[in-house]
Amino acid sequence: MIIVLKPHSAPEKEAELRQYVQDLGFTVQDIAGESTHMLGLAGDTSHLSPETFSRYDIVDHTIKVRESYKLANRRFHPEDTVIRIGDKTLGDGSLAVIAGPCSVESEEQILSIARDVANSGASFLRGGAFKPRSSPYAFQGMGMDGLDLLRIARRKTGLPIVTELMDNAHLDAFEKHVDVIQIGARNMQNFSLLREVGRLKKPILLKRGLANSIDELLMAAEYLMAGGSHDIALCERGIRTFETATRNTLDLSAVPVLKAKTHLPVVVDPSHGTGHWNLVEPMALAAVAAGADGLIIEVHNAPHLALCDGAQSITPEVFHTLMQKLHRVHDAVRMD
Ligand code: PEP
Ligand code: MN
């Protein structure tokens, strides 16, 4: 629910109303319009009616928000969320590119790729240390050793690190050492994990589940935000459809749909979205044209030897050329 206040309401009356709302168990979010001031109420507001607030004469009217996500809703927060990590940004109108291998495989591998993508203009380094593999016999990632190698790569290149958390047992290590915590597609609705990660209040990259709707993705973001996190980026990474020509069907319409529904930055993953390295470039360019704030791209120095997702990984050379094309599309579509 949104409470629209009358113009020029007395601050002490407003404080009284806020206290009442908080006593009812809701979180209050300020929504400042051009000439109006509104209070957004997060929590289960289904039982509230306009009469609940009628004794406060500073209340002009109330608006019921139909969607179950509140804190992630653009109506509660009209201006875009911008995530800042050092001098790197996501969501401020620039194009943020997260690049790196699917998995960290060795010190030599991650350092070589990290240096290459940094030189080509990537702003974040990706690399899985804990991997969610469909087969229990497939490479499961280097675990904590992989995390240590990512930290070395960050130190040598200055790129903040983005890596996937799969287990509550690793919360402390991720809180200490990771810049952006990735919640993978398979864990998008792991609500106990979302609750715990949300409490860390760290930047999070939340990937859309393999068979989840856009509203379910927003609700997963709401779990993180209800825990106190604000810096959340949503990632479209392809969904399961009847189509078999690609690994997943990259739903690029999710970009403008999400941009309208939420203030959170939107990232597109053309690597998992297609499963084929030669489709990464066209879909990355299309994602930028569709208004994505960022991309996450798998880059490997020897894709044919990669322990995970080699078929969808591009080489540093292909990445370098792609970066130049991406900036040209980005410049072409932005208004300023
Ligand atoms: C990944 O980014 O390597 C990954 C496993 O992604 P997703 O969760 O989208 O499958
Ligand atoms: Mn991968």
XYZ file of C-alpha atoms and ligand atoms in Angstrom:
347
model
C 0.000 0.000 0.000
C 1.103 3.555 -0.673
C -0.088 6.427 1.546
C -0.214 9.726 -0.320
C 0.240 12.658 2.030
C -1.353 16.069 1.617
C 1.121 18.736 0.508
C 2.987 20.572 3.276
C 2.026 18.118 6.033
C 3.347 19.032 9.470
C 6.478 16.988 10.288
C 5.215 16.015 13.763
C 1.954 14.686 12.278
C 3.972 12.718 9.760
C 6.194 11.276 12.489
C 3.052 10.181 14.369
C 1.709 8.441 11.276
C 5.052 6.722 10.606
C 5.133 5.415 14.154
C 1.613 4.052 13.787
C 2.551 2.297 10.524
C 5.669 0.801 12.109
C 3.678 -0.322 15.163
C 1.421 -2.193 12.750
C 4.540 -4.102 11.668
C 5.322 -2.492 8.306
C 8.544 -1.147 6.903
C 8.150 2.415 5.610
C 9.830 3.617 2.452
C 9.752 7.274 1.394
C 8.643 8.006 -2.145
C 9.307 11.591 -3.080
C 7.443 12.810 -6.162
C 7.729 16.225 -7.789
C 5.056 17.814 -5.646
C 3.841 14.867 -3.584
C 5.239 12.917 -0.709
C 4.221 9.299 -0.273
C 4.964 6.526 2.175
C 5.351 2.995 0.810
C 4.366 0.195 3.189
C 6.207 -3.101 2.801
C 4.773 -6.213 4.425
C 1.481 -8.051 4.056
C -0.917 -5.158 3.527
C -3.789 -7.305 2.192
C -5.930 -6.724 5.310
C -5.488 -2.928 5.321
C -8.205 -0.614 4.071
C -8.193 3.157 3.458
C -10.090 3.519 6.771
C -7.049 2.234 8.656
C -5.493 5.677 8.171
C -8.591 7.885 7.999
C -8.010 9.427 11.452
C -4.776 11.014 10.188
C -5.857 14.193 8.436
C -2.504 14.541 6.668
C -3.424 11.473 4.568
C -4.807 12.496 1.191
C -5.549 8.980 -0.059
C -4.120 5.463 -0.207
C -3.218 3.284 -3.191
C -3.298 -0.508 -3.039
C -0.263 -2.078 -4.739
C -1.462 -5.262 -6.408
C 1.956 -6.839 -6.875
C 3.378 -8.878 -3.993
C 6.793 -7.323 -4.401
C 7.016 -3.919 -2.771
C 10.618 -2.943 -2.082
C 11.635 -4.096 -5.555
C 8.663 -2.286 -7.131
C 9.393 0.812 -9.187
C 6.247 2.419 -7.807
C 7.882 2.449 -4.382
C 11.200 3.675 -5.683
C 10.871 5.539 -8.980
C 14.570 6.276 -9.484
C 16.989 3.573 -10.654
C 19.101 1.725 -8.110
C 22.795 2.190 -8.805
C 25.254 -0.366 -7.426
C 28.710 1.066 -6.705
C 31.781 -0.970 -5.849
C 34.877 1.200 -5.698
C 34.962 3.037 -9.026
C 32.784 0.412 -10.759
C 29.066 0.948 -11.233
C 26.029 -0.984 -12.367
C 22.740 0.711 -13.181
C 23.913 4.319 -13.684
C 23.383 4.401 -17.447
C 26.869 3.152 -18.310
C 27.372 -0.396 -19.592
C 28.816 -2.805 -17.016
C 30.379 -5.989 -18.341
C 31.099 -8.909 -16.033
C 33.437 -11.364 -17.750
C 35.474 -14.431 -16.934
C 35.421 -18.204 -17.039
C 32.516 -20.367 -15.991
C 34.796 -21.915 -13.357
C 38.102 -21.037 -11.776
C 40.425 -23.860 -12.842
C 43.959 -22.764 -11.884
C 45.903 -19.666 -10.885
C 47.377 -19.369 -14.349
C 43.968 -19.670 -16.022
C 42.127 -17.112 -13.881
C 44.972 -14.576 -13.908
C 45.406 -14.777 -17.645
C 41.678 -14.356 -18.334
C 41.281 -11.644 -15.684
C 44.092 -9.586 -17.207
C 42.700 -9.994 -20.707
C 39.128 -9.013 -19.848
C 40.345 -6.069 -17.751
C 42.428 -4.829 -20.676
C 39.388 -5.086 -22.939
C 37.304 -2.944 -20.574
C 35.354 -5.437 -18.440
C 34.400 -3.913 -15.106
C 33.869 -7.086 -13.016
C 35.467 -10.547 -13.016
C 33.259 -13.630 -12.876
C 34.391 -17.157 -12.023
C 32.683 -20.037 -10.262
C 34.421 -21.586 -7.263
C 31.386 -23.622 -6.165
C 29.585 -24.982 -9.217
C 25.988 -26.204 -9.426
C 26.494 -29.117 -11.851
C 23.657 -31.287 -13.106
C 25.814 -34.403 -12.766
C 27.432 -35.266 -9.424
C 30.396 -36.664 -11.403
C 31.112 -33.413 -13.261
C 33.763 -30.926 -12.028
C 32.245 -29.279 -8.957
C 34.586 -26.295 -8.796
C 37.724 -25.611 -6.758
C 35.771 -24.512 -3.688
C 37.634 -22.314 -1.201
C 40.850 -22.596 -3.231
C 38.960 -21.089 -6.162
C 37.832 -18.221 -3.958
C 41.461 -17.581 -2.945
C 42.479 -17.458 -6.617
C 39.709 -14.972 -7.383
C 41.037 -12.751 -4.599
C 44.510 -12.874 -6.139
C 43.012 -11.968 -9.532
C 41.161 -9.034 -7.946
C 44.365 -7.802 -6.344
C 46.272 -7.981 -9.622
C 43.607 -6.416 -11.872
C 41.438 -4.255 -9.610
C 38.315 -6.016 -10.909
C 35.673 -6.707 -8.238
C 34.732 -10.403 -8.136
C 31.343 -11.983 -8.830
C 30.973 -15.610 -7.774
C 28.178 -18.006 -6.920
C 27.129 -18.932 -3.397
C 25.311 -22.252 -3.114
C 25.367 -23.060 0.570
C 24.635 -21.237 3.826
C 27.824 -22.839 5.171
C 29.891 -20.430 3.049
C 28.107 -17.213 4.056
C 30.945 -15.942 6.249
C 33.626 -16.488 3.621
C 31.510 -14.790 0.946
C 30.673 -11.890 3.231
C 34.393 -11.317 3.845
C 35.878 -11.947 0.439
C 33.333 -11.557 -2.385
C 32.254 -8.249 -3.923
C 29.052 -9.420 -5.647
C 27.380 -12.637 -4.505
C 25.782 -14.543 -7.350
C 22.644 -16.540 -6.634
C 22.362 -18.991 -9.485
C 19.315 -19.991 -11.487
C 18.965 -23.243 -9.572
C 18.813 -21.433 -6.243
C 16.562 -18.544 -7.216
C 13.792 -19.993 -5.097
C 15.954 -21.410 -2.319
C 14.180 -19.185 0.171
C 16.286 -20.063 3.210
C 19.430 -19.195 1.245
C 17.817 -15.948 0.035
C 16.884 -14.964 3.600
C 20.410 -15.534 4.885
C 22.114 -13.791 1.952
C 19.710 -10.856 2.210
C 20.914 -10.219 5.770
C 24.498 -9.683 4.595
C 23.480 -6.462 2.805
C 26.078 -7.064 0.113
C 25.636 -6.538 -3.633
C 23.899 -9.550 -5.172
C 23.478 -10.802 -8.731
C 20.228 -12.778 -8.732
C 19.743 -15.029 -11.740
C 16.331 -15.962 -13.074
C 15.398 -19.608 -12.493
C 15.270 -22.025 -15.388
C 11.477 -22.159 -15.294
C 10.533 -19.054 -13.382
C 8.353 -16.143 -14.358
C 9.439 -12.532 -14.161
C 7.171 -11.978 -11.164
C 8.776 -14.915 -9.366
C 12.185 -13.391 -10.025
C 10.960 -10.122 -8.507
C 9.579 -11.965 -5.506
C 12.959 -13.638 -4.978
C 14.526 -10.157 -5.050
C 11.921 -9.094 -2.496
C 13.189 -11.833 -0.119
C 16.686 -10.343 -0.372
C 15.392 -6.812 0.103
C 13.185 -7.767 3.042
C 16.410 -8.923 4.718
C 17.906 -5.451 4.284
C 19.794 -5.708 0.978
C 19.417 -2.915 -1.542
C 22.089 -3.543 -4.146
C 20.531 -6.295 -6.202
C 20.958 -6.847 -9.919
C 18.554 -9.144 -11.743
C 19.885 -11.440 -14.436
C 18.021 -12.856 -17.428
C 19.921 -16.038 -18.352
C 17.463 -17.893 -20.556
C 14.535 -20.110 -19.691
C 13.502 -23.648 -20.612
C 11.222 -23.872 -23.618
C 10.467 -26.533 -26.264
C 13.278 -25.108 -28.428
C 16.374 -27.310 -28.679
C 18.523 -25.271 -31.091
C 19.811 -23.295 -28.121
C 20.604 -24.397 -24.553
C 17.921 -22.045 -23.220
C 15.652 -19.444 -24.767
C 17.030 -16.020 -23.921
C 14.008 -13.915 -23.017
C 15.170 -10.469 -24.078
C 11.713 -9.018 -23.604
C 12.377 -9.557 -19.888
C 14.714 -6.545 -20.060
C 12.130 -3.846 -20.844
C 9.505 -5.666 -18.764
C 11.808 -5.653 -15.727
C 12.938 -2.067 -16.324
C 9.292 -0.999 -16.134
C 8.423 -3.075 -13.069
C 11.495 -2.507 -10.943
C 14.213 0.028 -10.181
C 16.848 -2.721 -9.882
C 19.556 -2.983 -12.583
C 19.076 -5.680 -15.233
C 21.915 -7.862 -16.506
C 21.764 -10.328 -19.409
C 23.739 -13.567 -19.697
C 24.013 -14.468 -23.396
C 26.361 -17.381 -22.584
C 23.946 -19.538 -20.562
C 21.113 -17.953 -22.534
C 22.245 -19.589 -25.779
C 24.836 -22.263 -24.936
C 26.828 -21.544 -28.128
C 29.846 -19.244 -28.255
C 28.951 -17.934 -31.728
C 25.524 -16.770 -30.517
C 26.990 -14.786 -27.623
C 27.910 -11.735 -29.703
C 24.560 -11.187 -31.471
C 22.554 -11.707 -28.286
C 24.884 -9.503 -26.221
C 24.455 -6.702 -28.752
C 20.684 -7.236 -28.775
C 20.577 -7.142 -24.967
C 22.299 -3.762 -24.919
C 19.914 -2.487 -27.596
C 17.013 -3.718 -25.438
C 18.229 -1.580 -22.523
C 20.251 -3.940 -20.327
C 22.422 -2.244 -17.699
C 25.021 -4.963 -17.906
C 26.109 -8.285 -19.331
C 27.714 -11.364 -17.832
C 29.809 -13.225 -20.377
C 31.838 -16.417 -20.124
C 35.379 -15.969 -21.469
C 37.990 -18.751 -21.513
C 41.558 -18.738 -22.826
C 41.186 -22.318 -24.117
C 37.465 -23.032 -24.500
C 38.054 -26.541 -25.893
C 39.833 -27.477 -22.653
C 37.399 -25.741 -20.258
C 36.210 -27.903 -17.360
C 32.755 -26.352 -17.623
C 30.739 -24.607 -20.364
C 33.499 -24.468 -22.981
C 30.987 -24.595 -25.854
C 29.478 -21.258 -24.812
C 32.749 -19.552 -23.853
C 34.323 -16.966 -26.120
C 38.061 -16.366 -26.350
C 39.667 -13.165 -25.029
C 40.210 -12.079 -28.669
C 36.525 -12.447 -29.547
C 35.668 -10.681 -26.281
C 37.936 -7.769 -27.163
C 36.181 -7.145 -30.479
C 32.780 -7.657 -28.878
C 33.494 -4.948 -26.285
C 34.077 -2.414 -29.025
C 30.835 -3.339 -30.763
C 28.918 -3.257 -27.476
C 29.993 0.313 -26.817
C 28.912 1.337 -30.283
C 25.429 -0.106 -29.733
C 25.275 1.396 -26.265
C 26.181 4.844 -27.601
C 23.635 4.455 -30.398
C 20.681 3.672 -28.128
C 21.227 5.975 -25.173
C 19.734 9.431 -25.219
C 22.464 11.562 -23.581
C 26.981 -19.611 -14.062
O 26.862 -18.375 -14.094
O 28.052 -20.200 -14.261
C 25.765 -20.433 -13.835
C 25.852 -21.659 -13.353
O 24.653 -19.785 -14.194
P 23.105 -20.200 -14.038
O 22.841 -20.269 -12.563
O 22.391 -19.103 -14.740
O 22.941 -21.540 -14.716
Mn 28.661 -21.524 -16.764
